[in-house]
Amino acid sequence: MADIEKKVLLITGGTIEMSFVEEYLNKNQFDIIIGADSGLNQVARLDIFPDYIVGDFDSVSKHVLDKYLEGAVLKNGKKPIIKEYPSHKDYTDTQIGIELAISIGATELIILGATGTRIDHLIGNINLLLIPLKQKVRASIIDANNKIYLIDSNTRIEREKLFGTYFSLLPLTEEVIGVTLKGFKYPLKEKDLQIGDSLGISNEVSDKIAFIEIKEGILIAAESKD
């Protein structure tokens, strides 16, 4: 029997462009929605129901949180499942949300609100994509201009489905061995990329179907509009 697909949306506390997210949610359906701490403020603004609410709740609006705690917002007569954590903890609310998504059987995870003005959180969130990658869960960070994900095996890219024009590949591991790019404006053949290399930045997919081949290591992939 084929595995059941479960698409999970995690909304966390970074920058969200409301017009983009509203359009994105109109085009994409999710089985489960998770609001992580101040991401719950965005959930409320979007007027969508979170199946789970997680975090230490140090940055979410008290008015918004109380609304869910008191049962003012229901789905099929039920309140969201709320998981509160201590404010002094060794992991971010985004990590809590990612681990929850995996524990409830996500096969695909989309993270909104993971980018913004806090560069420390952005770098941390990209590294957090390792958690679903290790569990064979497809995961992407998406904002109005970018789609970010990790690649650790041979990958097929369809140009029509790209999020943006520019396609960048950066090593996440110290070395990525044997990178081959076919169907790209700037192809590569069995090139070893070291962390700190900028060779893979701002490429473009030139063919209808492109291929990324790697022998060892992990790449950060970014599809960007501009």
PDB file of C-alpha atoms in Angstrom:
ATOM      1  CA  MET A   1       0.000   0.000   0.000  1.00  0.00           C
ATOM      2  CA  ALA A   2       1.339   3.438  -0.930  1.00  0.00           C
ATOM      3  CA  ASP A   3       2.283   5.835   1.867  1.00  0.00           C
ATOM      4  CA  ILE A   4      -0.364   8.428   2.670  1.00  0.00           C
ATOM      5  CA  GLU A   5       0.733  11.947   1.767  1.00  0.00           C
ATOM      6  CA  LYS A   6       0.420  14.481   4.586  1.00  0.00           C
ATOM      7  CA  LYS A   7       1.213  18.083   3.734  1.00  0.00           C
ATOM      8  CA  VAL A   8       1.947  20.268   6.760  1.00  0.00           C
ATOM      9  CA  LEU A   9       2.215  24.072   6.924  1.00  0.00           C
ATOM     10  CA  LEU A  10       4.308  25.645   9.681  1.00  0.00           C
ATOM     11  CA  ILE A  11       3.938  29.381  10.222  1.00  0.00           C
ATOM     12  CA  THR A  12       6.647  30.855  12.393  1.00  0.00           C
ATOM     13  CA  GLY A  13       7.566  34.315  13.634  1.00  0.00           C
ATOM     14  CA  GLY A  14       9.629  35.938  10.873  1.00  0.00           C
ATOM     15  CA  THR A  15       8.569  38.341   8.143  1.00  0.00           C
ATOM     16  CA  ILE A  16       5.444  37.508   6.151  1.00  0.00           C
ATOM     17  CA  GLU A  17       4.092  39.455   3.186  1.00  0.00           C
ATOM     18  CA  MET A  18       0.368  39.047   3.618  1.00  0.00           C
ATOM     19  CA  SER A  19      -0.621  39.462  -0.037  1.00  0.00           C
ATOM     20  CA  PHE A  20       1.835  36.755  -1.100  1.00  0.00           C
ATOM     21  CA  VAL A  21       0.779  34.340   1.650  1.00  0.00           C
ATOM     22  CA  GLU A  22      -2.928  34.848   0.958  1.00  0.00           C
ATOM     23  CA  GLU A  23      -2.370  34.044  -2.724  1.00  0.00           C
ATOM     24  CA  TYR A  24      -0.129  31.084  -1.854  1.00  0.00           C
ATOM     25  CA  LEU A  25      -2.719  29.601   0.510  1.00  0.00           C
ATOM     26  CA  ASN A  26      -5.441  30.002  -2.110  1.00  0.00           C
ATOM     27  CA  LYS A  27      -3.387  27.841  -4.468  1.00  0.00           C
ATOM     28  CA  ASN A  28      -2.137  25.256  -1.959  1.00  0.00           C
ATOM     29  CA  GLN A  29      -4.035  23.025   0.444  1.00  0.00           C
ATOM     30  CA  PHE A  30      -2.637  21.600   3.674  1.00  0.00           C
ATOM     31  CA  ASP A  31      -3.690  18.703   5.868  1.00  0.00           C
ATOM     32  CA  ILE A  32      -2.296  20.214   9.072  1.00  0.00           C
ATOM     33  CA  ILE A  33      -1.418  23.798  10.049  1.00  0.00           C
ATOM     34  CA  ILE A  34       0.962  24.609  12.909  1.00  0.00           C
ATOM     35  CA  GLY A  35       1.374  28.074  14.419  1.00  0.00           C
ATOM     36  CA  ALA A  36       4.704  28.564  16.231  1.00  0.00           C
ATOM     37  CA  ASP A  37       4.688  31.294  18.897  1.00  0.00           C
ATOM     38  CA  SER A  38       4.456  34.742  17.228  1.00  0.00           C
ATOM     39  CA  GLY A  39       3.623  32.957  13.999  1.00  0.00           C
ATOM     40  CA  LEU A  40       0.219  32.624  15.622  1.00  0.00           C
ATOM     41  CA  ASN A  41      -0.235  36.379  15.146  1.00  0.00           C
ATOM     42  CA  GLN A  42       0.083  35.810  11.400  1.00  0.00           C
ATOM     43  CA  VAL A  43      -2.279  32.828  11.545  1.00  0.00           C
ATOM     44  CA  ALA A  44      -4.905  35.056  13.167  1.00  0.00           C
ATOM     45  CA  ARG A  45      -4.399  37.803  10.571  1.00  0.00           C
ATOM     46  CA  LEU A  46      -4.801  35.243   7.790  1.00  0.00           C
ATOM     47  CA  ASP A  47      -7.989  33.953   9.411  1.00  0.00           C
ATOM     48  CA  ILE A  48      -6.946  30.312   9.129  1.00  0.00           C
ATOM     49  CA  PHE A  49      -7.355  27.639  11.783  1.00  0.00           C
ATOM     50  CA  PRO A  50      -4.189  26.169  13.377  1.00  0.00           C
ATOM     51  CA  ASP A  51      -4.494  22.496  14.252  1.00  0.00           C
ATOM     52  CA  TYR A  52      -1.527  22.899  16.613  1.00  0.00           C
ATOM     53  CA  ILE A  53      -0.078  25.862  18.507  1.00  0.00           C
ATOM     54  CA  VAL A  54       3.450  25.489  19.906  1.00  0.00           C
ATOM     55  CA  GLY A  55       6.104  27.596  21.583  1.00  0.00           C
ATOM     56  CA  ASP A  56       6.972  29.387  24.794  1.00  0.00           C
ATOM     57  CA  PHE A  57       4.505  32.156  23.889  1.00  0.00           C
ATOM     58  CA  ASP A  58       6.875  34.976  24.856  1.00  0.00           C
ATOM     59  CA  SER A  59       6.336  36.892  21.603  1.00  0.00           C
ATOM     60  CA  VAL A  60       2.762  36.107  20.580  1.00  0.00           C
ATOM     61  CA  SER A  61       0.070  38.710  21.263  1.00  0.00           C
ATOM     62  CA  LYS A  62      -1.711  37.884  24.535  1.00  0.00           C
ATOM     63  CA  HIS A  63      -5.048  38.813  22.963  1.00  0.00           C
ATOM     64  CA  VAL A  64      -4.471  36.397  20.090  1.00  0.00           C
ATOM     65  CA  LEU A  65      -3.261  33.566  22.329  1.00  0.00           C
ATOM     66  CA  ASP A  66      -6.179  34.010  24.760  1.00  0.00           C
ATOM     67  CA  LYS A  67      -8.624  33.730  21.890  1.00  0.00           C
ATOM     68  CA  TYR A  68      -7.366  30.223  21.132  1.00  0.00           C
ATOM     69  CA  LEU A  69      -6.912  29.199  24.769  1.00  0.00           C
ATOM     70  CA  GLU A  70     -10.490  30.186  25.591  1.00  0.00           C
ATOM     71  CA  GLY A  71     -11.925  28.315  22.633  1.00  0.00           C
ATOM     72  CA  ALA A  72     -13.159  31.366  20.745  1.00  0.00           C
ATOM     73  CA  VAL A  73     -11.847  29.785  17.538  1.00  0.00           C
ATOM     74  CA  LEU A  74     -12.964  26.233  16.800  1.00  0.00           C
ATOM     75  CA  LYS A  75     -12.775  23.713  13.957  1.00  0.00           C
ATOM     76  CA  ASN A  76     -15.465  21.056  13.909  1.00  0.00           C
ATOM     77  CA  GLY A  77     -16.230  22.007  17.496  1.00  0.00           C
ATOM     78  CA  LYS A  78     -12.636  21.503  18.662  1.00  0.00           C
ATOM     79  CA  LYS A  79      -9.929  23.850  19.893  1.00  0.00           C
ATOM     80  CA  PRO A  80      -6.368  23.666  18.524  1.00  0.00           C
ATOM     81  CA  ILE A  81      -3.962  21.348  20.315  1.00  0.00           C
ATOM     82  CA  ILE A  82      -1.735  23.658  22.359  1.00  0.00           C
ATOM     83  CA  LYS A  83       1.792  22.668  23.431  1.00  0.00           C
ATOM     84  CA  GLU A  84       3.534  25.199  25.673  1.00  0.00           C
ATOM     85  CA  TYR A  85       7.257  25.098  26.405  1.00  0.00           C
ATOM     86  CA  PRO A  86       9.440  26.964  28.943  1.00  0.00           C
ATOM     87  CA  SER A  87      10.988  30.218  27.738  1.00  0.00           C
ATOM     88  CA  HIS A  88      14.442  29.027  28.851  1.00  0.00           C
ATOM     89  CA  LYS A  89      14.993  26.166  26.434  1.00  0.00           C
ATOM     90  CA  ASP A  90      17.693  24.814  24.144  1.00  0.00           C
ATOM     91  CA  TYR A  91      15.768  25.036  20.860  1.00  0.00           C
ATOM     92  CA  THR A  92      13.738  27.573  18.928  1.00  0.00           C
ATOM     93  CA  ASP A  93       9.986  27.557  18.455  1.00  0.00           C
ATOM     94  CA  THR A  94      10.593  26.826  14.773  1.00  0.00           C
ATOM     95  CA  GLN A  95      12.523  23.670  15.670  1.00  0.00           C
ATOM     96  CA  ILE A  96       9.661  22.607  17.942  1.00  0.00           C
ATOM     97  CA  GLY A  97       7.250  23.069  15.041  1.00  0.00           C
ATOM     98  CA  ILE A  98       9.439  21.096  12.634  1.00  0.00           C
ATOM     99  CA  GLU A  99       9.828  18.188  15.051  1.00  0.00           C
ATOM    100  CA  LEU A 100       6.079  18.193  15.711  1.00  0.00           C
ATOM    101  CA  ALA A 101       5.366  18.055  11.965  1.00  0.00           C
ATOM    102  CA  ILE A 102       7.615  15.014  11.613  1.00  0.00           C
ATOM    103  CA  SER A 103       6.096  13.305  14.669  1.00  0.00           C
ATOM    104  CA  ILE A 104       2.577  13.570  13.241  1.00  0.00           C
ATOM    105  CA  GLY A 105       3.626  11.984   9.950  1.00  0.00           C
ATOM    106  CA  ALA A 106       4.359  14.875   7.589  1.00  0.00           C
ATOM    107  CA  THR A 107       5.561  13.794   4.167  1.00  0.00           C
ATOM    108  CA  GLU A 108       5.960  17.405   3.032  1.00  0.00           C
ATOM    109  CA  LEU A 109       6.589  20.483   5.179  1.00  0.00           C
ATOM    110  CA  ILE A 110       6.264  24.096   4.042  1.00  0.00           C
ATOM    111  CA  ILE A 111       7.604  26.769   6.398  1.00  0.00           C
ATOM    112  CA  LEU A 112       6.406  30.365   6.143  1.00  0.00           C
ATOM    113  CA  GLY A 113       7.775  33.182   8.300  1.00  0.00           C
ATOM    114  CA  ALA A 114      11.250  31.655   8.516  1.00  0.00           C
ATOM    115  CA  THR A 115      13.003  34.610   6.828  1.00  0.00           C
ATOM    116  CA  GLY A 116      13.134  38.306   7.676  1.00  0.00           C
ATOM    117  CA  THR A 117      15.296  40.816   9.492  1.00  0.00           C
ATOM    118  CA  ARG A 118      16.861  38.389  11.990  1.00  0.00           C
ATOM    119  CA  ILE A 119      19.787  36.915  10.055  1.00  0.00           C
ATOM    120  CA  ASP A 120      20.611  34.603  12.978  1.00  0.00           C
ATOM    121  CA  HIS A 121      17.172  33.025  12.774  1.00  0.00           C
ATOM    122  CA  LEU A 122      17.383  32.763   8.977  1.00  0.00           C
ATOM    123  CA  ILE A 123      20.720  30.918   9.087  1.00  0.00           C
ATOM    124  CA  GLY A 124      19.427  28.763  11.932  1.00  0.00           C
ATOM    125  CA  ASN A 125      16.225  27.938  10.057  1.00  0.00           C
ATOM    126  CA  ILE A 126      18.118  26.850   6.939  1.00  0.00           C
ATOM    127  CA  ASN A 127      20.201  24.537   9.121  1.00  0.00           C
ATOM    128  CA  LEU A 128      17.006  23.210  10.724  1.00  0.00           C
ATOM    129  CA  LEU A 129      16.033  21.821   7.313  1.00  0.00           C
ATOM    130  CA  LEU A 130      18.507  19.053   8.119  1.00  0.00           C
ATOM    131  CA  ILE A 131      15.971  17.602  10.583  1.00  0.00           C
ATOM    132  CA  PRO A 132      13.310  16.739   7.973  1.00  0.00           C
ATOM    133  CA  LEU A 133      15.984  15.840   5.399  1.00  0.00           C
ATOM    134  CA  LYS A 134      17.317  13.117   7.701  1.00  0.00           C
ATOM    135  CA  GLN A 135      13.762  11.795   8.114  1.00  0.00           C
ATOM    136  CA  LYS A 136      13.149  11.757   4.336  1.00  0.00           C
ATOM    137  CA  VAL A 137      10.532  14.520   4.659  1.00  0.00           C
ATOM    138  CA  ARG A 138      10.414  17.083   1.834  1.00  0.00           C
ATOM    139  CA  ALA A 139      10.788  20.518   3.427  1.00  0.00           C
ATOM    140  CA  SER A 140      11.036  24.057   2.064  1.00  0.00           C
ATOM    141  CA  ILE A 141      11.275  27.566   3.471  1.00  0.00           C
ATOM    142  CA  ILE A 142       9.224  29.922   1.314  1.00  0.00           C
ATOM    143  CA  ASP A 143       8.762  33.687   1.258  1.00  0.00           C
ATOM    144  CA  ALA A 144       7.585  36.151  -1.379  1.00  0.00           C
ATOM    145  CA  ASN A 145      10.861  35.912  -3.317  1.00  0.00           C
ATOM    146  CA  ASN A 146      12.528  32.629  -2.439  1.00  0.00           C
ATOM    147  CA  LYS A 147      12.095  28.893  -2.007  1.00  0.00           C
ATOM    148  CA  ILE A 148      14.893  27.252  -0.020  1.00  0.00           C
ATOM    149  CA  TYR A 149      15.471  23.533   0.488  1.00  0.00           C
ATOM    150  CA  LEU A 150      18.256  20.958   0.820  1.00  0.00           C
ATOM    151  CA  ILE A 151      19.484  18.394  -1.701  1.00  0.00           C
ATOM    152  CA  ASP A 152      21.431  15.270  -0.762  1.00  0.00           C
ATOM    153  CA  SER A 153      20.737  13.047  -3.771  1.00  0.00           C
ATOM    154  CA  ASN A 154      20.181  13.230  -7.518  1.00  0.00           C
ATOM    155  CA  THR A 155      17.340  15.633  -8.266  1.00  0.00           C
ATOM    156  CA  ARG A 156      15.154  16.378 -11.288  1.00  0.00           C
ATOM    157  CA  ILE A 157      14.071  20.005 -11.824  1.00  0.00           C
ATOM    158  CA  GLU A 158      11.142  21.068 -14.011  1.00  0.00           C
ATOM    159  CA  ARG A 159      11.570  24.617 -15.281  1.00  0.00           C
ATOM    160  CA  GLU A 160       7.812  25.275 -15.390  1.00  0.00           C
ATOM    161  CA  LYS A 161       7.517  24.495 -11.683  1.00  0.00           C
ATOM    162  CA  LEU A 162      10.378  26.715 -10.520  1.00  0.00           C
ATOM    163  CA  PHE A 163       9.548  29.312  -7.884  1.00  0.00           C
ATOM    164  CA  GLY A 164      11.780  31.926  -9.512  1.00  0.00           C
ATOM    165  CA  THR A 165      14.198  32.590 -12.370  1.00  0.00           C
ATOM    166  CA  TYR A 166      17.447  32.207 -10.456  1.00  0.00           C
ATOM    167  CA  PHE A 167      18.695  28.906  -9.105  1.00  0.00           C
ATOM    168  CA  SER A 168      21.546  28.853  -6.598  1.00  0.00           C
ATOM    169  CA  LEU A 169      23.366  25.930  -5.015  1.00  0.00           C
ATOM    170  CA  LEU A 170      25.626  26.321  -1.988  1.00  0.00           C
ATOM    171  CA  PRO A 171      27.398  23.638   0.038  1.00  0.00           C
ATOM    172  CA  LEU A 172      25.897  23.053   3.469  1.00  0.00           C
ATOM    173  CA  THR A 173      28.399  20.354   4.345  1.00  0.00           C
ATOM    174  CA  GLU A 174      32.126  21.092   4.335  1.00  0.00           C
ATOM    175  CA  GLU A 175      32.427  19.492   0.902  1.00  0.00           C
ATOM    176  CA  VAL A 176      29.961  18.330  -1.731  1.00  0.00           C
ATOM    177  CA  ILE A 177      31.593  15.820  -4.031  1.00  0.00           C
ATOM    178  CA  GLY A 178      30.901  15.193  -7.701  1.00  0.00           C
ATOM    179  CA  VAL A 179      28.330  17.887  -8.494  1.00  0.00           C
ATOM    180  CA  THR A 180      27.003  17.635 -12.049  1.00  0.00           C
ATOM    181  CA  LEU A 181      24.472  20.119 -13.462  1.00  0.00           C
ATOM    182  CA  LYS A 182      22.666  19.308 -16.702  1.00  0.00           C
ATOM    183  CA  GLY A 183      20.156  21.603 -18.370  1.00  0.00           C
ATOM    184  CA  PHE A 184      21.479  24.711 -16.625  1.00  0.00           C
ATOM    185  CA  LYS A 185      22.807  27.928 -18.129  1.00  0.00           C
ATOM    186  CA  TYR A 186      26.101  27.213 -16.377  1.00  0.00           C
ATOM    187  CA  PRO A 187      26.580  23.426 -16.353  1.00  0.00           C
ATOM    188  CA  LEU A 188      29.015  21.520 -14.154  1.00  0.00           C
ATOM    189  CA  LYS A 189      30.566  18.084 -14.490  1.00  0.00           C
ATOM    190  CA  GLU A 190      31.665  16.187 -11.385  1.00  0.00           C
ATOM    191  CA  LYS A 191      32.793  19.363  -9.632  1.00  0.00           C
ATOM    192  CA  ASP A 192      33.707  19.234  -5.955  1.00  0.00           C
ATOM    193  CA  LEU A 193      32.330  22.249  -4.068  1.00  0.00           C
ATOM    194  CA  GLN A 194      33.845  23.432  -0.801  1.00  0.00           C
ATOM    195  CA  ILE A 195      31.955  25.351   1.860  1.00  0.00           C
ATOM    196  CA  GLY A 196      32.640  29.022   1.141  1.00  0.00           C
ATOM    197  CA  ASP A 197      32.532  28.546  -2.646  1.00  0.00           C
ATOM    198  CA  SER A 198      30.291  30.986  -4.532  1.00  0.00           C
ATOM    199  CA  LEU A 199      30.449  29.089  -7.831  1.00  0.00           C
ATOM    200  CA  GLY A 200      26.848  27.891  -7.593  1.00  0.00           C
ATOM    201  CA  ILE A 201      25.200  31.267  -7.016  1.00  0.00           C
ATOM    202  CA  SER A 202      22.737  32.774  -9.531  1.00  0.00           C
ATOM    203  CA  ASN A 203      22.489  30.031 -12.115  1.00  0.00           C
ATOM    204  CA  GLU A 204      19.435  29.503 -14.327  1.00  0.00           C
ATOM    205  CA  VAL A 205      17.612  26.451 -15.660  1.00  0.00           C
ATOM    206  CA  SER A 206      17.915  26.570 -19.458  1.00  0.00           C
ATOM    207  CA  ASP A 207      16.152  23.319 -20.454  1.00  0.00           C
ATOM    208  CA  LYS A 208      12.608  22.188 -19.732  1.00  0.00           C
ATOM    209  CA  ILE A 209      14.038  19.472 -17.511  1.00  0.00           C
ATOM    210  CA  ALA A 210      17.308  19.875 -15.607  1.00  0.00           C
ATOM    211  CA  PHE A 211      19.245  17.447 -13.435  1.00  0.00           C
ATOM    212  CA  ILE A 212      21.406  17.841 -10.355  1.00  0.00           C
ATOM    213  CA  GLU A 213      23.692  14.938  -9.535  1.00  0.00           C
ATOM    214  CA  ILE A 214      25.833  14.671  -6.415  1.00  0.00           C
ATOM    215  CA  LYS A 215      27.958  11.825  -5.109  1.00  0.00           C
ATOM    216  CA  GLU A 216      28.294  12.959  -1.505  1.00  0.00           C
ATOM    217  CA  GLY A 217      27.307  15.905   0.685  1.00  0.00           C
ATOM    218  CA  ILE A 218      24.397  18.295   1.081  1.00  0.00           C
ATOM    219  CA  LEU A 219      23.542  21.383  -0.980  1.00  0.00           C
ATOM    220  CA  ILE A 220      21.376  24.365  -0.101  1.00  0.00           C
ATOM    221  CA  ALA A 221      19.122  25.084  -3.083  1.00  0.00           C
ATOM    222  CA  ALA A 222      17.485  28.489  -3.526  1.00  0.00           C
ATOM    223  CA  GLU A 223      14.977  29.300  -6.250  1.00  0.00           C
ATOM    224  CA  SER A 224      14.712  33.097  -6.334  1.00  0.00           C
ATOM    225  CA  LYS A 225      12.567  35.613  -8.180  1.00  0.00           C
ATOM    226  CA  ASP A 226      15.103  38.423  -7.822  1.00  0.00           C
TER     227      ASP A 226
END
